[in-house]
Protein backbone atom coordinates (compact mmCIF):
# COMPACT_ATOMS: atom_id res chain seq x y z
CA MET A 1 46.76 39.49 -29.83
CA SER A 2 49.36 42.13 -28.92
CA ILE A 3 50.14 43.77 -25.59
CA ARG A 4 48.64 46.96 -27.04
CA ASP A 5 45.31 45.13 -27.58
CA LEU A 6 45.46 43.74 -24.05
CA ALA A 7 46.07 47.22 -22.60
CA ARG A 8 43.20 48.67 -24.66
CA HIS A 9 40.92 45.85 -23.48
CA LEU A 10 41.74 46.67 -19.84
CA ASN A 11 41.80 50.45 -20.40
CA ILE A 12 45.18 50.79 -18.68
CA SER A 13 48.59 51.76 -20.02
CA ILE A 14 50.86 49.40 -21.92
CA GLY A 15 53.60 50.05 -19.35
CA THR A 16 51.37 48.94 -16.48
CA VAL A 17 50.38 45.78 -18.34
CA SER A 18 54.04 45.02 -19.10
CA ARG A 19 55.11 45.53 -15.48
CA ALA A 20 52.24 43.37 -14.23
CA LEU A 21 53.12 40.54 -16.60
CA ASN A 22 56.74 40.72 -15.46
CA GLY A 23 55.82 40.49 -11.77
CA ARG A 24 57.07 43.96 -10.90
CA SER A 25 56.44 44.98 -7.30
CA ASP A 26 55.25 48.51 -8.26
CA VAL A 27 51.98 47.07 -9.62
CA ASN A 28 49.32 46.41 -7.01
CA ALA A 29 47.95 42.92 -6.56
CA GLU A 30 44.45 43.71 -7.87
CA THR A 31 45.79 45.18 -11.12
CA ARG A 32 48.13 42.25 -11.59
CA ARG A 33 45.21 39.85 -11.08
CA ARG A 34 43.10 41.70 -13.67
CA VAL A 35 45.94 41.64 -16.20
CA PHE A 36 46.55 37.91 -15.86
CA GLU A 37 42.86 37.04 -15.96
CA ALA A 38 42.33 39.15 -19.07
CA ALA A 39 45.44 37.72 -20.75
CA ALA A 40 44.17 34.20 -20.16
CA ALA A 41 40.66 35.06 -21.32
CA ILE A 42 41.66 36.64 -24.64
CA GLY A 43 44.63 34.36 -25.31
CA TYR A 44 47.47 36.87 -25.02
CA VAL A 45 50.94 35.24 -25.13
CA PRO A 46 54.03 37.49 -25.06
CA ASN A 47 56.45 37.30 -27.97
CA GLN A 48 59.40 35.81 -26.12
CA SER A 49 61.99 36.69 -28.75
CA GLY A 50 60.98 40.34 -28.88
CA ARG A 51 60.62 40.45 -25.12
CA SER A 52 64.13 39.09 -24.64
CA LEU A 53 65.57 41.65 -27.05
CA ARG A 54 63.81 44.56 -25.34
CA GLN A 55 64.49 43.50 -21.76
CA GLY A 56 67.84 41.77 -22.15
CA THR A 57 66.38 38.75 -20.33
CA THR A 58 64.92 35.40 -21.38
CA ASN A 59 62.77 34.62 -18.31
CA ALA A 60 64.29 31.12 -18.38
CA ILE A 61 66.65 29.38 -15.96
CA GLY A 62 68.78 26.38 -16.93
CA PHE A 63 69.45 23.28 -14.83
CA VAL A 64 72.63 21.50 -15.99
CA VAL A 65 72.58 17.73 -15.40
CA GLU A 66 75.32 15.35 -16.50
CA THR A 67 74.00 12.22 -18.23
CA ASN A 68 76.00 9.36 -16.76
CA SER A 69 74.86 5.87 -15.82
CA GLU A 70 73.28 7.20 -12.65
CA THR A 71 71.34 10.18 -13.99
CA SER A 72 70.25 8.59 -17.27
CA LEU A 73 68.86 5.43 -15.67
CA HIS A 74 67.92 6.49 -12.16
CA GLY A 75 68.44 10.22 -11.74
CA ASP A 76 64.91 11.01 -12.88
CA THR A 77 63.52 9.92 -9.51
CA PHE A 78 65.87 12.36 -7.79
CA PHE A 79 65.85 15.32 -10.16
CA THR A 80 62.17 15.18 -11.13
CA SER A 81 61.16 15.86 -7.54
CA VAL A 82 63.73 18.66 -7.30
CA TYR A 83 62.44 20.20 -10.54
CA GLY A 84 58.92 20.20 -9.10
CA GLY A 85 60.00 22.33 -6.14
CA VAL A 86 61.97 24.71 -8.37
CA GLN A 87 59.04 25.20 -10.72
CA GLN A 88 56.62 25.95 -7.91
CA VAL A 89 58.75 28.96 -6.93
CA PHE A 90 59.40 29.98 -10.54
CA ALA A 91 55.68 29.95 -11.33
CA GLN A 92 55.25 33.00 -9.07
CA HIS A 93 57.51 34.94 -11.44
CA HIS A 94 56.48 33.31 -14.74
CA LEU A 95 59.96 31.86 -15.18
CA ASP A 96 60.59 28.74 -17.23
CA LEU A 97 62.93 25.94 -16.14
CA ILE A 98 65.03 24.39 -18.91
CA VAL A 99 66.90 21.13 -18.27
CA LEU A 100 70.28 21.15 -20.04
CA LEU A 101 71.75 17.67 -20.43
CA CYS A 102 75.53 17.44 -20.62
CA PRO A 103 76.50 14.18 -22.39
CA PHE A 104 78.75 11.87 -20.37
CA ASP A 105 81.47 12.02 -23.07
CA GLN A 106 81.58 15.82 -23.17
CA ASP A 107 83.75 18.14 -21.09
CA PRO A 108 81.38 19.77 -18.52
CA LEU A 109 83.27 23.09 -18.71
CA GLU A 110 83.03 23.27 -22.51
CA HIS A 111 79.34 22.43 -22.34
CA LEU A 112 78.78 25.21 -19.80
CA ARG A 113 80.77 27.72 -21.85
CA ARG A 114 78.55 27.01 -24.85
CA VAL A 115 75.40 27.47 -22.77
CA VAL A 116 76.66 30.77 -21.37
CA SER A 117 77.78 32.10 -24.76
CA ARG A 118 74.35 31.48 -26.31
CA ARG A 119 72.63 33.53 -23.60
CA PHE A 120 69.31 31.72 -23.72
CA VAL A 121 68.97 31.52 -19.93
CA ASP A 122 69.19 34.21 -17.24
CA GLY A 123 70.73 31.95 -14.60
CA LEU A 124 71.88 28.40 -13.97
CA PHE A 125 71.74 25.53 -11.54
CA ILE A 126 74.77 23.22 -11.80
CA SER A 127 75.04 19.73 -10.34
CA ALA A 128 77.63 16.91 -10.14
CA ILE A 129 79.96 19.39 -8.45
CA GLN A 130 83.61 18.40 -8.59
CA ARG A 131 86.13 18.86 -5.80
CA HIS A 132 87.80 21.56 -7.88
CA ASP A 133 85.15 22.71 -10.35
CA PRO A 134 86.23 25.16 -13.08
CA ARG A 135 82.58 25.78 -13.99
CA ILE A 136 82.14 27.71 -10.76
CA ASP A 137 85.12 29.95 -11.50
CA HIS A 138 83.83 30.55 -15.04
CA LEU A 139 80.35 31.56 -13.88
CA ILE A 140 81.76 33.91 -11.23
CA GLU A 141 84.10 35.48 -13.77
CA ARG A 142 81.25 36.03 -16.26
CA GLU A 143 78.93 37.30 -13.47
CA ILE A 144 76.24 34.75 -14.33
CA PRO A 145 73.73 34.12 -11.50
CA PHE A 146 73.98 30.48 -10.44
CA MET A 147 73.33 28.01 -7.63
CA ALA A 148 75.39 24.85 -7.10
CA LEU A 149 73.80 21.60 -5.95
CA GLY A 150 76.86 20.46 -4.01
CA ARG A 151 79.85 22.09 -2.37
CA SER A 152 83.29 22.56 -3.86
CA LEU A 153 86.74 23.90 -3.02
CA SER A 154 86.45 26.25 -6.01
CA GLY A 155 85.07 29.70 -6.45
CA GLY A 156 85.24 31.30 -3.03
CA THR A 157 81.90 32.81 -2.02
CA HIS A 158 79.01 31.46 -4.09
CA PRO A 159 75.58 30.01 -3.29
CA TRP A 160 75.27 26.25 -2.82
CA ILE A 161 73.24 23.56 -1.11
CA ASP A 162 74.68 20.12 -0.44
CA LEU A 163 73.14 16.97 0.98
CA ASP A 164 74.24 15.99 4.49
CA PHE A 165 76.75 13.29 3.54
CA ASP A 166 78.55 13.97 6.83
CA GLY A 167 75.40 13.21 8.78
CA VAL A 168 74.74 10.04 6.77
CA ALA A 169 78.26 8.72 7.46
CA HIS A 170 78.15 9.48 11.18
CA ALA A 171 74.61 8.16 11.69
CA SER A 172 75.38 4.96 9.76
CA ILE A 173 78.65 4.18 11.55
CA ARG A 174 77.14 4.97 14.95
CA ARG A 175 74.12 2.73 14.26
CA LEU A 176 76.28 -0.16 13.07
CA SER A 177 78.78 0.25 15.91
CA GLU A 178 76.00 0.18 18.51
CA ARG A 179 74.83 -3.10 16.96
CA GLY A 180 78.24 -4.70 17.40
CA HIS A 181 79.93 -4.22 14.02
CA ARG A 182 83.69 -3.59 14.13
CA ARG A 183 84.70 -3.95 10.48
CA ILE A 184 82.57 -1.57 8.43
CA GLY A 185 83.26 -0.90 4.77
CA LEU A 186 82.37 2.17 2.72
CA VAL A 187 81.61 2.28 -1.01
CA THR A 188 81.81 5.86 -2.29
CA ALA A 189 81.88 7.60 -5.67
CA GLY A 190 84.92 6.87 -7.80
CA SER A 191 84.90 10.05 -9.89
CA GLU A 192 86.15 13.55 -9.03
CA ILE A 193 82.70 14.52 -7.80
CA ASN A 194 83.18 16.15 -4.42
CA LEU A 195 80.54 14.15 -2.55
CA GLY A 196 82.80 11.09 -2.80
CA TYR A 197 85.58 12.90 -0.95
CA VAL A 198 83.20 14.40 1.62
CA PHE A 199 81.68 10.98 2.31
CA ALA A 200 85.08 9.30 2.67
CA ASP A 201 86.39 12.00 5.05
CA SER A 202 83.26 11.78 7.19
CA TYR A 203 83.51 7.98 7.24
CA ARG A 204 87.04 8.15 8.70
CA GLU A 205 85.92 10.74 11.26
CA ALA A 206 82.93 8.61 12.24
CA LEU A 207 85.11 5.53 12.75
CA ALA A 208 87.39 7.48 15.07
CA ALA A 209 84.42 8.92 16.97
CA ASN A 210 83.17 5.38 17.64
CA ASP A 211 86.63 3.97 18.55
CA LEU A 212 86.75 1.83 15.43
CA PRO A 213 89.97 1.25 13.46
CA TYR A 214 90.34 2.58 9.92
CA ASP A 215 91.39 0.01 7.34
CA PRO A 216 92.07 1.56 3.90
CA ASP A 217 91.15 -1.76 2.26
CA LEU A 218 87.57 -1.24 3.44
CA LEU A 219 87.21 2.08 1.58
CA ILE A 220 86.20 1.34 -2.02
CA ARG A 221 85.69 3.90 -4.78
CA ALA A 222 83.30 2.73 -7.49
CA GLU A 223 80.82 3.83 -10.14
CA THR A 224 77.51 4.83 -8.57
CA SER A 225 75.50 2.11 -10.32
CA GLU A 226 74.37 -1.48 -9.80
CA MET A 227 77.59 -2.73 -11.40
CA GLY A 228 79.61 -0.43 -9.17
CA GLY A 229 78.01 -2.00 -6.09
CA TYR A 230 78.48 -5.48 -7.50
CA ASN A 231 82.21 -4.97 -8.17
CA ALA A 232 82.81 -3.19 -4.87
CA VAL A 233 81.36 -5.94 -2.70
CA ASP A 234 83.22 -8.52 -4.80
CA ARG A 235 86.48 -6.80 -3.82
CA LEU A 236 85.47 -6.70 -0.16
CA LEU A 237 84.58 -10.41 -0.16
CA LYS A 238 88.09 -11.26 -1.39
CA LEU A 239 89.77 -9.65 1.62
CA PRO A 240 91.33 -12.04 4.20
CA GLU A 241 88.81 -10.68 6.70
CA ARG A 242 85.72 -9.32 5.01
CA PRO A 243 83.61 -6.59 6.64
CA THR A 244 80.42 -7.46 8.47
CA ALA A 245 78.72 -4.28 7.27
CA ILE A 246 78.96 -1.75 4.44
CA VAL A 247 77.65 1.78 3.87
CA LEU A 248 76.84 2.92 0.31
CA VAL A 249 77.02 6.43 -1.15
CA ASN A 250 74.15 5.57 -3.51
CA GLU A 251 71.16 3.31 -2.93
CA ILE A 252 71.27 1.98 -6.51
CA MET A 253 74.54 0.26 -5.60
CA ALA A 254 72.60 -1.92 -3.17
CA ILE A 255 71.01 -3.82 -6.08
CA GLY A 256 74.45 -4.98 -7.24
CA VAL A 257 75.55 -5.66 -3.66
CA TYR A 258 72.53 -7.88 -3.01
CA ARG A 259 73.09 -9.75 -6.27
CA ARG A 260 76.78 -10.50 -5.58
CA LEU A 261 76.10 -11.62 -2.01
CA HIS A 262 73.41 -14.04 -3.21
CA GLU A 263 75.79 -15.46 -5.84
CA VAL A 264 78.28 -16.53 -3.15
CA GLY A 265 75.62 -17.93 -0.82
CA LEU A 266 75.44 -14.97 1.55
CA THR A 267 72.26 -13.22 2.60
CA PRO A 268 72.09 -9.41 2.74
CA GLY A 269 70.88 -8.27 6.12
CA ARG A 270 72.07 -11.47 7.77
CA ASP A 271 75.60 -12.30 6.66
CA MET A 272 76.42 -8.69 5.81
CA ALA A 273 74.63 -5.56 6.97
CA VAL A 274 73.95 -2.92 4.31
CA ILE A 275 72.98 0.75 4.67
CA GLY A 276 72.11 2.72 1.53
CA PHE A 277 71.89 6.44 0.97
CA ARG A 278 68.43 7.44 -0.23
CA ASP A 279 64.94 6.08 0.28
CA SER A 280 64.17 5.81 -3.45
CA PRO A 281 61.44 3.94 -5.35
CA GLN A 282 64.02 1.32 -6.40
CA SER A 283 65.31 0.69 -2.88
CA ARG A 284 61.81 0.00 -1.57
CA PHE A 285 61.61 -3.17 -3.66
CA LEU A 286 64.74 -4.73 -2.13
CA SER A 287 64.43 -7.62 0.26
CA PRO A 288 65.36 -7.31 3.06
CA ARG A 289 64.12 -3.74 3.11
CA LEU A 290 67.06 -1.36 2.88
CA THR A 291 67.96 0.90 5.79
CA CYS A 292 68.56 4.30 4.21
CA PHE A 293 67.78 8.03 4.49
CA ARG A 294 64.87 10.19 3.41
CA ILE A 295 65.46 13.52 1.66
CA GLU A 296 62.71 16.10 1.16
CA LEU A 297 63.53 16.66 -2.52
CA PHE A 298 60.59 18.91 -3.39
CA GLU A 299 61.50 21.30 -0.58
CA LEU A 300 65.15 21.09 -1.65
CA GLY A 301 64.06 22.29 -5.10
CA ARG A 302 62.16 25.20 -3.57
CA ARG A 303 65.20 26.24 -1.54
CA LEU A 304 67.48 26.00 -4.58
CA ALA A 305 65.12 28.31 -6.48
CA GLU A 306 64.94 30.81 -3.62
CA GLY A 307 68.71 30.81 -3.27
CA LEU A 308 69.23 31.49 -6.97
CA LEU A 309 66.58 34.22 -7.20
CA ALA A 310 68.16 35.94 -4.18
CA THR A 311 71.25 36.56 -6.33
CA MET A 312 69.26 38.17 -9.18
CA PRO A 313 68.43 41.90 -8.82
CA ALA A 314 64.96 41.54 -10.35
CA TYR A 315 63.86 39.04 -7.68
CA ARG A 316 66.13 39.76 -4.72
CA ASP A 317 63.59 41.87 -2.82
CA GLN A 318 60.98 39.13 -3.06
CA HIS A 319 63.43 36.47 -1.82
CA PRO A 320 65.56 38.19 0.84
CA VAL A 321 67.32 35.00 1.97
CA GLY A 322 70.86 36.32 1.49
CA LEU A 323 73.73 34.10 0.42
CA VAL A 324 72.53 30.50 0.69
CA GLN A 325 75.24 28.02 1.74
CA GLU A 326 73.46 25.14 3.43
CA ILE A 327 73.72 21.48 4.30
CA TRP A 328 70.37 19.87 3.47
CA PRO A 329 69.12 17.52 6.23
CA VAL A 330 68.41 13.81 5.79
CA HIS A 331 66.41 11.49 8.04
CA LEU A 332 67.13 7.85 8.84
CA VAL A 333 64.55 5.34 7.61
CA PRO A 334 65.21 2.08 9.51
CA GLY A 335 64.90 -1.08 7.44
CA GLU A 336 65.80 -4.74 7.83
CA SER A 337 69.21 -4.76 6.14
CA ASP A 338 71.48 -3.82 9.07
CA PRO A 339 71.10 -6.27 12.00
CA PRO A 340 73.95 -7.17 14.40
CA PRO A 341 76.74 -9.32 12.91
CA PRO A 342 76.08 -13.07 12.78
């Protein structure tokens, strides 16, 4: 079934059918409804290859995700919810979302260059943003529409949304300080990903704001995994004066923390207070129940999609949100893992 057959079936011009299928604003809502209903009824599916050649677009957006120990084992619970929000917005424009996995042993910039050179997507979401991220500079130079999930020192003016790591650090330190803790450790990301630096800076600021001393030995950089949490708390336990509480940049780390504390005869939530980052399915099975933070991931996905479409001329008028540069809010979920020190 061709677009010509569909137009003949509806007794309207091929151009009108094409504009309706592409979500153009110059086609009224009733005509657009008729076109889509008829297309579904008679089984019309556009030839994507020919469509891309004619229009110079693919009607697909890529989401680049790095496959490390966190994303391959646990990232699905984070990204799947984000994808759901993105796709809800994209469905209004008949856009497809393509997940592009960058292997952990591959240079992220080279992977991105290959994606861009093949031109099979019209825009990109990029994640795992580094403190200085050459991917951002490359996308700006090539004038590729993109949205970053995370902030960076690179690229000047570009759209991004980052989670409120500052708020997590300040809320955690304030909560622990009010409960009597004076030696509070932080376990943050050990890679060049920028969230690790943001979290560490906010941790130092939060200590000062609560009149607590900063001890560099209490700031540990580790892999964001169970083993990373295990090794980090092992280092903290070997200090002459161990902390009475720790804050984690990733809730998965708490599994390793709990395990190592049990091995040395200490009880999480009694002998050492623990605050994790995200209220995830894994964290809900920990005992004592982990104090952490809730993130509205589906709505985050929607906002990412709106921010990206606002940079693309074909969709800008329908998403007049301007340049999106936002800190995404988080909400404390009190648990049982952070009582006063023993």
